[in-house]
Coordinates of C-alpha atoms and ligand atoms in Angstrom, one line a residue:
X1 CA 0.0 0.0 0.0
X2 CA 0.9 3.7 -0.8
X3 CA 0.4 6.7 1.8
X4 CA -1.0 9.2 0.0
X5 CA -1.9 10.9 3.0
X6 CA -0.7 10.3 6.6
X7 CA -1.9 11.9 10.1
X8 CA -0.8 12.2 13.4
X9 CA -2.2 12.8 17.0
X10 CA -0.4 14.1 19.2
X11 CA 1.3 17.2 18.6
X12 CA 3.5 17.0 21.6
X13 CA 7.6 16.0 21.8
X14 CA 7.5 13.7 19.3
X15 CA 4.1 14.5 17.1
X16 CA 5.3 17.9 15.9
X17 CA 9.0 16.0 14.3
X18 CA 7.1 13.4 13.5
X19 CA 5.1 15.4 11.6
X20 CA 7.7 16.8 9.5
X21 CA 9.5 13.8 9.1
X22 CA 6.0 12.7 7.0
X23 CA 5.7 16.6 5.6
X24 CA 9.4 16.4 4.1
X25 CA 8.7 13.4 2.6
X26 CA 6.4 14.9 0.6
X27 CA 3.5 13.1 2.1
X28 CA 0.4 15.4 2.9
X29 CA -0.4 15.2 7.2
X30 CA -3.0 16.3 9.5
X31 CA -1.7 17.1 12.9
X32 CA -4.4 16.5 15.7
X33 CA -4.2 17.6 19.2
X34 CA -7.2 18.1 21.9
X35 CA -6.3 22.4 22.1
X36 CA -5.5 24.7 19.3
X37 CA -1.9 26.3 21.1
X38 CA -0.8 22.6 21.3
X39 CA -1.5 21.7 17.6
X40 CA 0.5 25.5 17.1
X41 CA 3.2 24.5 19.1
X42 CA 3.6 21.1 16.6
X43 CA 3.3 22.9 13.5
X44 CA 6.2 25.2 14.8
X45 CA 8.6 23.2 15.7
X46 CA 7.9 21.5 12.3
X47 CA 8.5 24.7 11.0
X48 CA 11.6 25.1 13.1
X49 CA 12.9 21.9 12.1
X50 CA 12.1 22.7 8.2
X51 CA 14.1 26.0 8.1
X52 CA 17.2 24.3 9.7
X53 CA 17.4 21.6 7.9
X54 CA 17.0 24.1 4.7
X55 CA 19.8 26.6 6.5
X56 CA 22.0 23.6 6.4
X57 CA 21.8 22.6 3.1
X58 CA 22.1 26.6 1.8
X59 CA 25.3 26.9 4.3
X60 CA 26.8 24.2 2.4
X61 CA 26.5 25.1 -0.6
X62 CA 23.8 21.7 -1.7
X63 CA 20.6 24.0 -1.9
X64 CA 20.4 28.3 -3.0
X65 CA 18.3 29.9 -1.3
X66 CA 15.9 30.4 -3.7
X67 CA 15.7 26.4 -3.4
X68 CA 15.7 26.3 0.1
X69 CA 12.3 29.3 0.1
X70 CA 10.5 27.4 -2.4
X71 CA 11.3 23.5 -0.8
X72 CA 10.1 25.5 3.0
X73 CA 6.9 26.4 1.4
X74 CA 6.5 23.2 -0.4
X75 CA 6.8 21.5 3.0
X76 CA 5.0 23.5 5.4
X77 CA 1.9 23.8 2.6
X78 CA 1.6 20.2 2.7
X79 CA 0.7 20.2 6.8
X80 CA -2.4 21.4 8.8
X81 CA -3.6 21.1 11.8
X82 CA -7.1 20.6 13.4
X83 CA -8.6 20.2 17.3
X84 CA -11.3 18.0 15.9
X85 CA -10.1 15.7 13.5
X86 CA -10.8 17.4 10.6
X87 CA -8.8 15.9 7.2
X88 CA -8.8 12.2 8.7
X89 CA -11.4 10.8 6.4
X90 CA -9.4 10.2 3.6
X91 CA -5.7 9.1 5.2
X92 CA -4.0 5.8 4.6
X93 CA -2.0 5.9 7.7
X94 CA -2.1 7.3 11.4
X95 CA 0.5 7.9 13.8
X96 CA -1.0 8.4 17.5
X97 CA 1.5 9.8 19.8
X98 CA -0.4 10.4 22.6
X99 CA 0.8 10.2 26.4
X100 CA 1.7 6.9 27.2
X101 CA -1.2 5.8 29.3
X102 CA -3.7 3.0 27.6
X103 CA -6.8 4.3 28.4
X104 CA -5.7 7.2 26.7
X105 CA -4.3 5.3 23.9
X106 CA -7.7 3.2 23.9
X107 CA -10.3 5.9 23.4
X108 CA -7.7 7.7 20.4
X109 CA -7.9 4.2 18.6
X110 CA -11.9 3.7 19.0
X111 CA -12.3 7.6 17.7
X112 CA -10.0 6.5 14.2
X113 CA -11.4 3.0 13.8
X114 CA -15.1 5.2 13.3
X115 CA -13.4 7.8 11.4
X116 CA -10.8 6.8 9.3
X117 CA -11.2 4.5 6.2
X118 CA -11.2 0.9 6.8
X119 CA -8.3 0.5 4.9
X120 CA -6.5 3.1 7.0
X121 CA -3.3 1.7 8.8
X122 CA -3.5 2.6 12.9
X123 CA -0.1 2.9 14.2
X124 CA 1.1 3.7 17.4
X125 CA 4.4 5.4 18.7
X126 CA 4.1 4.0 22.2
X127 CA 7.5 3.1 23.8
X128 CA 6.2 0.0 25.8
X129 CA 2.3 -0.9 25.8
X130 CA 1.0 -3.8 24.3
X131 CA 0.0 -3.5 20.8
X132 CA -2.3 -6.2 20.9
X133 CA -3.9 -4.0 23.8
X134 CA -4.3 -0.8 22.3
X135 CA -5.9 -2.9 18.7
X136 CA -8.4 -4.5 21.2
X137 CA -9.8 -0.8 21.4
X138 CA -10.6 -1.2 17.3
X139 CA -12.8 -3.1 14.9
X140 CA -9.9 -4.4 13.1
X141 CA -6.6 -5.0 15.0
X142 CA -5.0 -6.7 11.9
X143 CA -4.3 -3.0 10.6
X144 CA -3.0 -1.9 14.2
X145 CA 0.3 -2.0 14.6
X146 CA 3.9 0.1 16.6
X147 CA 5.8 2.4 14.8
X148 CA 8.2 3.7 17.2
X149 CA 10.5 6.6 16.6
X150 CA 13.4 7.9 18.6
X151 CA 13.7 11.4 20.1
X152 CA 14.4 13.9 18.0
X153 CA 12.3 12.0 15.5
X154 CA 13.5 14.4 13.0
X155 CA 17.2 13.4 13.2
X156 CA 17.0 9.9 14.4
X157 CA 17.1 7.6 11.5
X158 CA 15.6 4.2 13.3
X159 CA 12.0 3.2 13.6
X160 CA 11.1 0.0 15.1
X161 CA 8.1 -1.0 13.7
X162 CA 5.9 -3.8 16.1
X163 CA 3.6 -6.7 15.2
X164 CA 1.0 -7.2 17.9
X165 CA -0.8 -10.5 18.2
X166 CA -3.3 -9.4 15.4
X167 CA -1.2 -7.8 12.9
X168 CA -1.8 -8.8 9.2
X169 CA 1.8 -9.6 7.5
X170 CA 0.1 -7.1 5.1
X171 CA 0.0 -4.0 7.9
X172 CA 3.2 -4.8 9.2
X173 CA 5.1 -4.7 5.8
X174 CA 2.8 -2.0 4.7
X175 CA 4.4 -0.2 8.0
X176 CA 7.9 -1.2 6.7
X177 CA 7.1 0.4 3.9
X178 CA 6.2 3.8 5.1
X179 CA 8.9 4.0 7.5
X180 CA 11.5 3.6 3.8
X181 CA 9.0 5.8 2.4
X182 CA 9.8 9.0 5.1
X183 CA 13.5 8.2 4.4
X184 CA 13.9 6.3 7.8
X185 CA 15.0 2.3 8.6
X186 CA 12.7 0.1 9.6
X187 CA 13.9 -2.9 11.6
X188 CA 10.8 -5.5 12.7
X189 CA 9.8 -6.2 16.5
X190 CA 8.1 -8.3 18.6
X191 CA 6.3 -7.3 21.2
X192 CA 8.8 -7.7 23.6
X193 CA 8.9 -5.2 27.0
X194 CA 11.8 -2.2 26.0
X195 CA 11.4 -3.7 21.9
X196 CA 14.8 -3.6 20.7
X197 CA 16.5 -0.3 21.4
X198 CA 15.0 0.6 25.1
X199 CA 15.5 -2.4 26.4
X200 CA 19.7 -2.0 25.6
X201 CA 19.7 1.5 26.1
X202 CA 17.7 1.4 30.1
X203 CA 20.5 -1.6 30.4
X204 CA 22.9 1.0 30.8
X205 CA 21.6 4.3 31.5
X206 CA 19.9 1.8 34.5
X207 CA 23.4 1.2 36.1
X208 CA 24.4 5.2 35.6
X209 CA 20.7 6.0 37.9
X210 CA 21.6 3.2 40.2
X211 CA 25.0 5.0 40.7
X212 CA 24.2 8.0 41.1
X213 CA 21.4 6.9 43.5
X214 CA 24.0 5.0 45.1
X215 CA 26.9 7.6 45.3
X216 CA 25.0 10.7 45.7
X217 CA 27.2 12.6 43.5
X218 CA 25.3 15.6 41.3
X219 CA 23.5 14.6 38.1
X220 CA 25.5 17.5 36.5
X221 CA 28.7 16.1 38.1
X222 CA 27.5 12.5 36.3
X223 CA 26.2 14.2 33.0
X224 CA 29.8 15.9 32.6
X225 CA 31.9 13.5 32.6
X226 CA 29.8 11.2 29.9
X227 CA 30.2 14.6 28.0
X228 CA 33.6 15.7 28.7
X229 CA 34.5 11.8 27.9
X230 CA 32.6 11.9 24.1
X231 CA 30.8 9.0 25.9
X232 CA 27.5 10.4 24.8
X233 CA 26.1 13.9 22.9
X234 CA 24.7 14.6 26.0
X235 CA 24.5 12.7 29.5
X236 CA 21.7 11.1 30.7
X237 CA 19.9 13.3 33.3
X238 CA 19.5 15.7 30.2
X239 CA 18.4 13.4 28.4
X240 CA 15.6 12.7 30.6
X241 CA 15.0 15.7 31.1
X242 CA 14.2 16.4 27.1
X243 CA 12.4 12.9 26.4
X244 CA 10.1 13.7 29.1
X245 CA 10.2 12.2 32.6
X246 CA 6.9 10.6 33.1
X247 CA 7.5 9.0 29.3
X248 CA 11.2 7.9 30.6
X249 CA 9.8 6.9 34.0
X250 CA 7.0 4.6 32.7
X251 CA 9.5 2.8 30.0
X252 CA 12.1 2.0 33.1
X253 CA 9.3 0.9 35.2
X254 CA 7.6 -1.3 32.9
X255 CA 11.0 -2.5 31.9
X256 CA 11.7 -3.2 35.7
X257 CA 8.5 -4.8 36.3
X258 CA 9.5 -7.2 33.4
X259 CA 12.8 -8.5 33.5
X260 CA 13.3 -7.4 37.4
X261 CA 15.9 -5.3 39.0
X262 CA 19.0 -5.5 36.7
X263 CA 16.6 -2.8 35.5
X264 CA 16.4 0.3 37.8
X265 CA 14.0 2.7 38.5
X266 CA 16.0 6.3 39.6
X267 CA 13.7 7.2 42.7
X268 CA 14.5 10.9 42.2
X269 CA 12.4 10.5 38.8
X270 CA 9.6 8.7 40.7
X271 CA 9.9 11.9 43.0
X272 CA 10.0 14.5 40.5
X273 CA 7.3 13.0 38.3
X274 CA 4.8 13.3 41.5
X275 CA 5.5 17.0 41.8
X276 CA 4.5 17.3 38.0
X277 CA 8.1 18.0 37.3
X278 CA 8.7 16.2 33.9
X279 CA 11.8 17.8 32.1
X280 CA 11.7 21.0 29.5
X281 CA 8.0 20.5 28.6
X282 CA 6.9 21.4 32.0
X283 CA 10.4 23.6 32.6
X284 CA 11.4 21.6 35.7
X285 CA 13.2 18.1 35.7
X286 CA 16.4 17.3 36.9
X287 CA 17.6 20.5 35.6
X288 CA 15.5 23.6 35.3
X289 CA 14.5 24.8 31.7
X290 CA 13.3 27.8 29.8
X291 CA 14.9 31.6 29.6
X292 CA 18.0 32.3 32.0
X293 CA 18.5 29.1 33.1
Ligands
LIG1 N1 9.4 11.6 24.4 C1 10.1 10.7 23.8 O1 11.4 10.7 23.7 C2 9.5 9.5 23.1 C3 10.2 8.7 22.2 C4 9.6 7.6 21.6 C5 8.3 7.4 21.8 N2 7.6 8.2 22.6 C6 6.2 7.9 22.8 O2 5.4 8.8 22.1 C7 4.2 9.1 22.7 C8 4.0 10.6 23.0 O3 5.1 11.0 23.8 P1 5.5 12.5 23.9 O4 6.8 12.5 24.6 O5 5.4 13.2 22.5 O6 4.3 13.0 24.8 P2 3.9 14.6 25.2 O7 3.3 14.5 26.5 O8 5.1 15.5 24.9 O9 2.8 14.9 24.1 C9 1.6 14.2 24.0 C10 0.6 15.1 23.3 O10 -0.6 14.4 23.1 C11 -1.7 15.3 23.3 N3 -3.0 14.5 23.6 C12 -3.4 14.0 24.7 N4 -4.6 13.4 24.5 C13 -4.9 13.6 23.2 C14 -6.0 13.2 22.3 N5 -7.0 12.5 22.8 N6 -6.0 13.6 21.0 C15 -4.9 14.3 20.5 N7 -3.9 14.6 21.3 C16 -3.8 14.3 22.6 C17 -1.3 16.2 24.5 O11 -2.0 17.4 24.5 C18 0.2 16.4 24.1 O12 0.4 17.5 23.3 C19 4.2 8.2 24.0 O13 3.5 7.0 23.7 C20 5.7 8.0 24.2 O14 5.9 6.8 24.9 C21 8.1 9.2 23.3

């Protein structure tokens, strides 16, 4: 199957890239989420993303900037955004990237199974439910299946796509498909707790919480020297912080509750996700975020 048109809800840390990742491919995409300065906040940083991406290209000589003004518009004129999924009755494929909570998960699916076209795909970007769960929710869980990007979605070249216990060979290499079709790699899952990537990544970062849990030396001391040692782009307390903690927090508890306690769960993250502190998109997480800080 072909996407002719994609759409995504969710327009939050990863629906906005994820967005443009589907926009610069060419591909038209509806951007849905529940209040209008959400769905604007996407379609900026899709628009942020865009114009660096372009600025790159111009700097190095691969694009004019004639090029680079005509591909933005090109780009940005083939997204829009809606509160009320408006532009949904005609797509071939849906990303949800809603918070990572079932229920919530459930009640998006049931609202595209009556909406979308039957032979719409359903995919969802969820870094540990059950697939086979969140399908339950539909009329046809052979078209349900996970698509999982990594943060920034617009830079990271992986996406693990995830057969549930319903999935059609058909969906799943339809899936494959569109993740070659946005320029990205697909590699196939099970349904596995962590999939392929989180489970190896919280292997480690697991044993850098535990010690720092353990030591009590400062997250910025620990986050340093992964830095200052080319370890890692950035360490990962920051990390956390940008992925979101309650995202981060329910993928090492899950992962925890799974395999058992060669995974760990940082208690300070428990903590600051109680207080509502969950990294940049709420300004406060192990670091604190926004202007002067
Ligand atoms: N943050 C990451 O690094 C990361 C990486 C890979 C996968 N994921 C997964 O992607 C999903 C989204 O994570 P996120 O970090 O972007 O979350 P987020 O909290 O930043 O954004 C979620 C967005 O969904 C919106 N939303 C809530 N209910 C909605 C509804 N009914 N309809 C439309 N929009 C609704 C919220 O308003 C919010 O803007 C989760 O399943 C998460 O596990 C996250």
């Amino acid at each position: 199957m072909f996407v002719f048109k994609a759409a995504v809800v969710g327009a939050g840390t990863m629906g906005g890239e994820i967005a443009q990742v589907i926009a610069a491919a060419s591909v038209p995409v509806v951007l849905k989420d529940v209040k209008q300065e959400f769905v604007d906040t996407g379609l900026a940083k899709a628009r942020e993303v865009t114009e660096g991406k372009l600025n790159g290209l111009v700097a190095k000589e691969k694009l004019t900037q004639e090029q680079a003004d005509e591909q933005l518009e090109g780009t940005l004129g083939l997204l829009t955004g809606t509160t009320e999924y408006e532009g949904f009755g005609d797509v071939d494929f849906v990303i949800e990237a809603v918070p990572e909570r079932m229920e919530i998960k459930q009640a998006v699916f049931a609202e595209l199974d009556d909406l979308t076209p039957g032979h719409a795909i359903l995919a969802s970007n969820t870094s540990a439910l059950s697939i086979s769960e969140i399908g339950s929710a539909t009329s046809r869980p052979e078209n349900v299946v996970g698509f999982h990007f990594f943060y920034p979605a617009s830079v990271m070249r992986l996406v693990e796509v995830i057969d549930g216990d319903l999935t059609s060979e058909d969906a799943a290499q339809a899936a494959v498909n569109f993740v070659m079709q946005i320029r990205k790699n697909p590699i196939r899952c099970g349904e596995d707790p962590g999939f392929v990537v989180n489970r190896i990544l919280n292997a480690s970062v697991s044993e850098i919480w535990r010690h720092q849990d353990e030591s009590g030396r400062s997250v910025e001391e620990i986050d340093k020297e992964i830095t200052d040692a080319k370890a890692a782009p950035m360490g990962p307390f920051y990390l956390t912080d940008l992925l979101g903690l309650d995202t981060v927090l329910h993928v090492a508890q899950h992962l925890r509750d799974s395999y058992g306690d060669r995974f760990y769960v940082h208690p300070k993250m428990v903590e600051l996700v109680e207080q509502g502190n969950l990294g940049q998109k709420s300004g406060q997480g192990y670091y604190t975020h926004g202007e002067g800080s």
